[in-house]
mmCIF file of N, CA and C in Angstrom:
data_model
loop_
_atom_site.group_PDB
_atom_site.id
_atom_site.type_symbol
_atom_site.label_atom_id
_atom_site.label_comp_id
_atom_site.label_asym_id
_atom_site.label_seq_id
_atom_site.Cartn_x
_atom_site.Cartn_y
_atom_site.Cartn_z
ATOM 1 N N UNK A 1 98.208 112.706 120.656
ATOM 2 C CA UNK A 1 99.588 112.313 120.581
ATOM 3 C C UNK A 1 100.012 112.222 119.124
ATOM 4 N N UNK A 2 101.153 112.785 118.954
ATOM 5 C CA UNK A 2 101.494 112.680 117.809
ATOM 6 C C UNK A 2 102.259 111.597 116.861
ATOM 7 N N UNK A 3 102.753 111.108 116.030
ATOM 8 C CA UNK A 3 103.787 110.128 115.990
ATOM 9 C C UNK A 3 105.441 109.948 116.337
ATOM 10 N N UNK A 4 105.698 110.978 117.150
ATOM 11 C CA UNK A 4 107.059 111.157 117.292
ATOM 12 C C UNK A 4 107.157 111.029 118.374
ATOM 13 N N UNK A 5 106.081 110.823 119.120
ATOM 14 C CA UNK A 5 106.707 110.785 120.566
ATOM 15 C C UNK A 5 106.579 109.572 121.214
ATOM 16 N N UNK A 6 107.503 109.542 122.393
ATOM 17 C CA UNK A 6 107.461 107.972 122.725
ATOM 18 C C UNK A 6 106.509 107.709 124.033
ATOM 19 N N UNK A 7 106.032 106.418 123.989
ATOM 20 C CA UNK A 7 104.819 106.415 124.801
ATOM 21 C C UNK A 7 104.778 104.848 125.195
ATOM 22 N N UNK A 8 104.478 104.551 126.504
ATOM 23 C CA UNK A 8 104.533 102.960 126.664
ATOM 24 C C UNK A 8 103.520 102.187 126.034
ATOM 25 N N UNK A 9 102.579 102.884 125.332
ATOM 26 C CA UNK A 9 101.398 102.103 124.645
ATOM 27 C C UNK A 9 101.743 102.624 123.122
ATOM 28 N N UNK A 10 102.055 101.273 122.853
ATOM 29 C CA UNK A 10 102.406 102.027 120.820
ATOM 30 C C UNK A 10 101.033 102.453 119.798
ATOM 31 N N UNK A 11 99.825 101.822 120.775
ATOM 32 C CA UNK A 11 98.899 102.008 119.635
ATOM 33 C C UNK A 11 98.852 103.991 119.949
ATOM 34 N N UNK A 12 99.331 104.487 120.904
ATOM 35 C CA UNK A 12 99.443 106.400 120.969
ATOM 36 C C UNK A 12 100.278 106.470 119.718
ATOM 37 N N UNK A 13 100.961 105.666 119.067
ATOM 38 C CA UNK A 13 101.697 106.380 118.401
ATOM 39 C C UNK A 13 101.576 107.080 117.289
ATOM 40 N N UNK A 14 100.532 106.061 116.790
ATOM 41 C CA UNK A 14 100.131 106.441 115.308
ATOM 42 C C UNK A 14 98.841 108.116 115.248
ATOM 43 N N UNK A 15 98.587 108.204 114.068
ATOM 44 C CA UNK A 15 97.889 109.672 113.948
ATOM 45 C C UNK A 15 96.671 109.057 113.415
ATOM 46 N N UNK A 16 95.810 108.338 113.999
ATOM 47 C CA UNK A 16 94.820 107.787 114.061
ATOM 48 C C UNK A 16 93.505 109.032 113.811
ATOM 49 N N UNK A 17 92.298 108.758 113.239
ATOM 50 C CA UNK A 17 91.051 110.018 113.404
ATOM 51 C C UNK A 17 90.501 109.575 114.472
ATOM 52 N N UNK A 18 90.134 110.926 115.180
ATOM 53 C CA UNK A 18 88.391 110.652 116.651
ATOM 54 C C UNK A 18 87.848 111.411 116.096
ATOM 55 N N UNK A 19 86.836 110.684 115.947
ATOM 56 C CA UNK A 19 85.281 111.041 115.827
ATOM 57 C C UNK A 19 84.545 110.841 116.825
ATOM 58 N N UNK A 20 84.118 112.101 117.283
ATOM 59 C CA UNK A 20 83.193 112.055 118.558
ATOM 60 C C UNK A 20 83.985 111.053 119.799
ATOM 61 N N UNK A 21 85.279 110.890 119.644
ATOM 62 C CA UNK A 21 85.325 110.190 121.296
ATOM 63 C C UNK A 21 86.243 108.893 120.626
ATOM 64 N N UNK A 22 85.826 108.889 119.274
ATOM 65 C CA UNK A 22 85.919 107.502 118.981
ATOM 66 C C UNK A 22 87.412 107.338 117.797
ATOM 67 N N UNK A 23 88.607 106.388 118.820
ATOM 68 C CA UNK A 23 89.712 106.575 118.120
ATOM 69 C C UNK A 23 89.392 105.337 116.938
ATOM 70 N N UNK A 24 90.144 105.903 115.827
ATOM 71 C CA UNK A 24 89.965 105.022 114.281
ATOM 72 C C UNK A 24 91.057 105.062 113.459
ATOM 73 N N UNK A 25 91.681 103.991 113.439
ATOM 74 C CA UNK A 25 93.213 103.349 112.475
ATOM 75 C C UNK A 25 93.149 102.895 111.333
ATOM 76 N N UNK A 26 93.381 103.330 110.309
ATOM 77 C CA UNK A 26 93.443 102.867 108.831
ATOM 78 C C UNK A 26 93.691 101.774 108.015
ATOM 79 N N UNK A 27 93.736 101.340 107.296
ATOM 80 C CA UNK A 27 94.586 100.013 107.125
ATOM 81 C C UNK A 27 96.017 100.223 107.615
ATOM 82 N N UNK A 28 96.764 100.818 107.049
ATOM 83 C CA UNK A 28 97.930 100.938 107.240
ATOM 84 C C UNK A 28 98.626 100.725 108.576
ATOM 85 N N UNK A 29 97.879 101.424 109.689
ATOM 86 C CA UNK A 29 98.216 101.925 110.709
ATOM 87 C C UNK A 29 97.835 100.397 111.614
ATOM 88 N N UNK A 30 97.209 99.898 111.003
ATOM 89 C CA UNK A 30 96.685 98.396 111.804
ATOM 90 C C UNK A 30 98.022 97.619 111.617
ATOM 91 N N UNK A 31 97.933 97.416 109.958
ATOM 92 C CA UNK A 31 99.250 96.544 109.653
ATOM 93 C C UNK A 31 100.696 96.840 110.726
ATOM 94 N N UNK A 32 100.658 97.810 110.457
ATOM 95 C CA UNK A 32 102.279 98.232 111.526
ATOM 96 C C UNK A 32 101.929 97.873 113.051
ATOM 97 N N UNK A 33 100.694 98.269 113.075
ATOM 98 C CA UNK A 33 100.956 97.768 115.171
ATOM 99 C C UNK A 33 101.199 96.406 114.792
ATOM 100 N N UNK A 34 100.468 95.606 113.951
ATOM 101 C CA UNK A 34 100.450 94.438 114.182
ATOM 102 C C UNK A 34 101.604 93.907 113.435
ATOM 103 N N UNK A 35 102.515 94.266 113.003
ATOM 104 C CA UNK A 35 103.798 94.065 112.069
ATOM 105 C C UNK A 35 103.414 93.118 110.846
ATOM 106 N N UNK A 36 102.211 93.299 110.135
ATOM 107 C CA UNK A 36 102.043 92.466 109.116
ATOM 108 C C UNK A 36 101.599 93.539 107.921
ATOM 109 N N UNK A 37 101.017 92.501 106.869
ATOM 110 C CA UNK A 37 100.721 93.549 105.241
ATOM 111 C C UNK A 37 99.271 94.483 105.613
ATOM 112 N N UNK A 38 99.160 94.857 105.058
ATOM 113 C CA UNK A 38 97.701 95.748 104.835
ATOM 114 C C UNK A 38 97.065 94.671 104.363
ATOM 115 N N UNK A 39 97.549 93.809 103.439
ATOM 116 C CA UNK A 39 96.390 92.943 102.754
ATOM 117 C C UNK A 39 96.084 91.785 104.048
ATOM 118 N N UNK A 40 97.287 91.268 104.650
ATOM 119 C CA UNK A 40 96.807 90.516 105.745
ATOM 120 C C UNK A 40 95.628 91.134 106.557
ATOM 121 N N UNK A 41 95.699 92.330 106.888
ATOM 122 C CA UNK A 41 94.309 93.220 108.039
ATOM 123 C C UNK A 41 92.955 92.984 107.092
ATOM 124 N N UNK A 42 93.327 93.282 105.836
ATOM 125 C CA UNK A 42 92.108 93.260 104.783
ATOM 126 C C UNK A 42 91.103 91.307 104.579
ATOM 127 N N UNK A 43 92.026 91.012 105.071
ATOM 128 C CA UNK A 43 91.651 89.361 105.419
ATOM 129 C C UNK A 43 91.025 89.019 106.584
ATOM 130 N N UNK A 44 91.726 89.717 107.647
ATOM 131 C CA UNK A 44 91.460 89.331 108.813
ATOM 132 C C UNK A 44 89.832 89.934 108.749
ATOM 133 N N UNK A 45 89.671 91.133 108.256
ATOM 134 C CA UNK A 45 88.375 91.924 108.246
ATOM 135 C C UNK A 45 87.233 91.181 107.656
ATOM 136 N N UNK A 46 88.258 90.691 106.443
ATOM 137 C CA UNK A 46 87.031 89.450 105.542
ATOM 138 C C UNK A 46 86.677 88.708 106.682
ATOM 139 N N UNK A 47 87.266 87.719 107.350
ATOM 140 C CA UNK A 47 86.927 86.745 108.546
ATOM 141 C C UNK A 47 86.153 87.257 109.521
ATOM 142 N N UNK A 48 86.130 88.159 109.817
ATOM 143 C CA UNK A 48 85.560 88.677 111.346
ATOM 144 C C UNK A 48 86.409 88.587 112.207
ATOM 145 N N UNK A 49 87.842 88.764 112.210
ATOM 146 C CA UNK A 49 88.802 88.618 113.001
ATOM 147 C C UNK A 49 88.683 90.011 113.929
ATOM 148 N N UNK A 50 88.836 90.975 113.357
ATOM 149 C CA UNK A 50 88.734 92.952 113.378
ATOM 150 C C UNK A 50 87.718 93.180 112.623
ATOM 151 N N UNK A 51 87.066 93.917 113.138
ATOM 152 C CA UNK A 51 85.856 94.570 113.214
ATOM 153 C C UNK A 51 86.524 95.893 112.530
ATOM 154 N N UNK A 52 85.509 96.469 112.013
ATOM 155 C CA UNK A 52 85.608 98.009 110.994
ATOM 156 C C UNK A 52 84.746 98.450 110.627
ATOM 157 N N UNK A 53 84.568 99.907 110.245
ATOM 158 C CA UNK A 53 83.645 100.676 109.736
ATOM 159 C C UNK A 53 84.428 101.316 108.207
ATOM 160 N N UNK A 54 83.511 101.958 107.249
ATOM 161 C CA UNK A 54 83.950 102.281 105.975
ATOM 162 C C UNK A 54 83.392 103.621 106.168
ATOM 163 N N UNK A 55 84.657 104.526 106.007
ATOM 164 C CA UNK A 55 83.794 105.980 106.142
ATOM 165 C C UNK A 55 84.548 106.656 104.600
ATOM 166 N N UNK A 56 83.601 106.990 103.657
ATOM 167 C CA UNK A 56 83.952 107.257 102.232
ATOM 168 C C UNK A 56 84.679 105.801 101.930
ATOM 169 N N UNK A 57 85.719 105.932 101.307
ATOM 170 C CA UNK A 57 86.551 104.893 100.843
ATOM 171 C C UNK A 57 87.218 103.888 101.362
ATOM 172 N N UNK A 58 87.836 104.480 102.307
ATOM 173 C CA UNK A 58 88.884 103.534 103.296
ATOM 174 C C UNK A 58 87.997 103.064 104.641
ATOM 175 N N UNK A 59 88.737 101.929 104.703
ATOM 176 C CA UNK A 59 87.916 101.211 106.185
ATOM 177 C C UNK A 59 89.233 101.677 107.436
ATOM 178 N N UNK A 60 87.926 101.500 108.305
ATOM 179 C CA UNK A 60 88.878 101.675 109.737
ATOM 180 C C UNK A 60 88.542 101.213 111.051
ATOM 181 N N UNK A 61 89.731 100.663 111.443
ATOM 182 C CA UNK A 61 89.282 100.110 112.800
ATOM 183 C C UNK A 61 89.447 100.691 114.039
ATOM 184 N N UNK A 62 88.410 100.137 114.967
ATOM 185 C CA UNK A 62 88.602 101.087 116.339
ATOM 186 C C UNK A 62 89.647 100.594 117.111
ATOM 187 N N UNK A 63 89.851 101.586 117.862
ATOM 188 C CA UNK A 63 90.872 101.084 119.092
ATOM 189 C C UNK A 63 90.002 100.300 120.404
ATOM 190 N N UNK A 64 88.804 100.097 120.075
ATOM 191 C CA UNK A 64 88.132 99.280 121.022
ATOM 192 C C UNK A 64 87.836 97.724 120.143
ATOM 193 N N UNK A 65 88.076 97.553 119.255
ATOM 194 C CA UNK A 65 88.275 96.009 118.037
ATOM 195 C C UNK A 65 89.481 95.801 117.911
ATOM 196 N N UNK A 66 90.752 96.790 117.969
ATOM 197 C CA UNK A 66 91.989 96.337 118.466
ATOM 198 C C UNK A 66 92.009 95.449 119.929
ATOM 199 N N UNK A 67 91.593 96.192 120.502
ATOM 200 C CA UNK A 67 91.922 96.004 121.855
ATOM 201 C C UNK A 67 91.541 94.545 122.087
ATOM 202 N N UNK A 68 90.023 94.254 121.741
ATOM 203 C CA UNK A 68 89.090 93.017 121.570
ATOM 204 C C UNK A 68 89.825 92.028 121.316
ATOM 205 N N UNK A 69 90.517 92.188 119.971
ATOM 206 C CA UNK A 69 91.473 90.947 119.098
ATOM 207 C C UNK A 69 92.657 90.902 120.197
ATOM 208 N N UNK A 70 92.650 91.421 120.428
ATOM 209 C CA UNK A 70 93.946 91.585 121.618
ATOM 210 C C UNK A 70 93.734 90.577 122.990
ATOM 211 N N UNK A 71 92.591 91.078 123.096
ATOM 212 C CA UNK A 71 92.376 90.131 124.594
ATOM 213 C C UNK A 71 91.506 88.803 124.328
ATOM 214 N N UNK A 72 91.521 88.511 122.674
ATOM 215 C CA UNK A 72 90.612 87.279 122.226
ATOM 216 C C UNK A 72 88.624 87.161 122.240
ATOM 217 N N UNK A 73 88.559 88.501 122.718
ATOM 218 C CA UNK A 73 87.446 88.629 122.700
ATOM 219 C C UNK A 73 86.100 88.626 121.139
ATOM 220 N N UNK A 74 86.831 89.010 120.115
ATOM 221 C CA UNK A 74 86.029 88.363 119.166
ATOM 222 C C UNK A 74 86.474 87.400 118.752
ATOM 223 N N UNK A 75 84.905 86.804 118.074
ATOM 224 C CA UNK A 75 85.221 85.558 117.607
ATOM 225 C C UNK A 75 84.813 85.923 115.844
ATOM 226 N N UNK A 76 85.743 84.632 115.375
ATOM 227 C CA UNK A 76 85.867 85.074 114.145
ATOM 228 C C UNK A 76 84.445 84.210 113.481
ATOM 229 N N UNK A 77 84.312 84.762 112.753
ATOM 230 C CA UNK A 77 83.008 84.339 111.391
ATOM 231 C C UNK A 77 83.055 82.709 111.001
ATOM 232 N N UNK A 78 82.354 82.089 111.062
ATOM 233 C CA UNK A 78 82.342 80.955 110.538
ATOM 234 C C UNK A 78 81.920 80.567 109.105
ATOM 235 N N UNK A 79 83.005 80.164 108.413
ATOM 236 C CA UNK A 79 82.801 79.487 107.319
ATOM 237 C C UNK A 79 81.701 79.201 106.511
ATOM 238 N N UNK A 80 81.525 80.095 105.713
ATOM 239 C CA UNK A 80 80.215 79.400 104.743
ATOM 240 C C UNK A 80 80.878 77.866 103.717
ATOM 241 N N UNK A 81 79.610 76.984 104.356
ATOM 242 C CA UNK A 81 79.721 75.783 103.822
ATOM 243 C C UNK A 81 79.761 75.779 102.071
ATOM 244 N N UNK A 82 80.819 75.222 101.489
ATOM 245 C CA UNK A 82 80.883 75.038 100.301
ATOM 246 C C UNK A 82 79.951 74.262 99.704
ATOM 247 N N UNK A 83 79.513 74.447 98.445
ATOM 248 C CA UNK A 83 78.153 74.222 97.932
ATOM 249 C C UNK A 83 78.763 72.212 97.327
ATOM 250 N N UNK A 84 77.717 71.560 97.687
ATOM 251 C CA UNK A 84 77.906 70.117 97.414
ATOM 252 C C UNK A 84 77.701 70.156 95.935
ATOM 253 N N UNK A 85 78.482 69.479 94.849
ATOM 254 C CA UNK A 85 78.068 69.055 93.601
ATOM 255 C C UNK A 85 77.193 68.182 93.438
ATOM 256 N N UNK A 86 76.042 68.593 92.047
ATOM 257 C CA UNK A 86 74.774 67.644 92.237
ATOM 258 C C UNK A 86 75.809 66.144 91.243
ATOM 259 N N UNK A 87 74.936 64.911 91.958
ATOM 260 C CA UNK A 87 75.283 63.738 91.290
ATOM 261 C C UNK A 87 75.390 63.834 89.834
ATOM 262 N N UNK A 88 76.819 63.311 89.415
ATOM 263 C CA UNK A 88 76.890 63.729 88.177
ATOM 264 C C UNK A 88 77.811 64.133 87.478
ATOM 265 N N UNK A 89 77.939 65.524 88.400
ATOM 266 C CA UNK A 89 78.919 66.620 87.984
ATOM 267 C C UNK A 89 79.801 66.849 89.114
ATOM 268 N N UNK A 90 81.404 67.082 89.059
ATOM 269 C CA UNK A 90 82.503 67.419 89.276
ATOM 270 C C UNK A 90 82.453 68.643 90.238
ATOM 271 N N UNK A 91 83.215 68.879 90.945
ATOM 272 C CA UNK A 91 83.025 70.341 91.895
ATOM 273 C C UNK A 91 83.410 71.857 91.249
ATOM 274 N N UNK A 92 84.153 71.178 90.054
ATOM 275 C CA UNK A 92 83.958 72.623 88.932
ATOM 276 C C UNK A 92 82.632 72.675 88.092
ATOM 277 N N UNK A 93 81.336 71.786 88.345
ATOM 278 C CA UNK A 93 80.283 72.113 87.625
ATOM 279 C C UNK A 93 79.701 71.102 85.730
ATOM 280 N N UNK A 94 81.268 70.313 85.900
ATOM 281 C CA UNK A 94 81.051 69.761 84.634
ATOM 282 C C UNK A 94 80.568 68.604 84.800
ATOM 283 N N UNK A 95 79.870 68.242 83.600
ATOM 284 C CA UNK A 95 79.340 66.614 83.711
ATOM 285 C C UNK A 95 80.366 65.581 83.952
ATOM 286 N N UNK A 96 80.304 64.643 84.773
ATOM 287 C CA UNK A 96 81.742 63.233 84.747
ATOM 288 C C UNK A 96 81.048 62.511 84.477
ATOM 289 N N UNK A 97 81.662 61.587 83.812
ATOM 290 C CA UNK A 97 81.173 60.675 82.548
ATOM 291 C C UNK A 97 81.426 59.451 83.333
#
């Protein structure tokens, strides 16, 4: 499907790559289904929100990790615990007096 045509499922719309079977959306193409920035998707990816692969340069997500985030099926990454300051010193590392 191309991008011009109209279709009751918008994720047809975009000009997504298959590889072997397997449909794959760009940053770009994420941001717009989802009406937000590229840098927002690039966050969500940091979290484990959407799932992606990096093929050369650009990352991309499947239409089966769309779909996932869609129906709540992943769960996002949990928080690495911030490092405790040793007695002493301040959480920027300096001595407190």
């Amino acid at each position: 499907m191309g991008g011009g045509e109209r279709t009751d499922n918008p994720i047809d719309t975009f000009d997504m790559k298959e590889i072997n079977g397997l449909k794959l959306y760009d940053t770009r193409e994420v941001a717009d289904l989802f009406n937000i920035t590229p840098i927002s998707v690039t966050k969500m990816r940091a979290k484990g929100v959407i799932r992606s692969v990096r093929i050369g340069r650009r990352k991309y997500t499947s239409e089966e990790s769309i779909r996932d985030y869609l129906n709540g099926l992943i769960e996002p990454k949990p928080r690495a615990p911030r490092p405790q300051a040793a007695p002493g010193e301040s959480e920027s590392g300096k001595q407190v007096r």
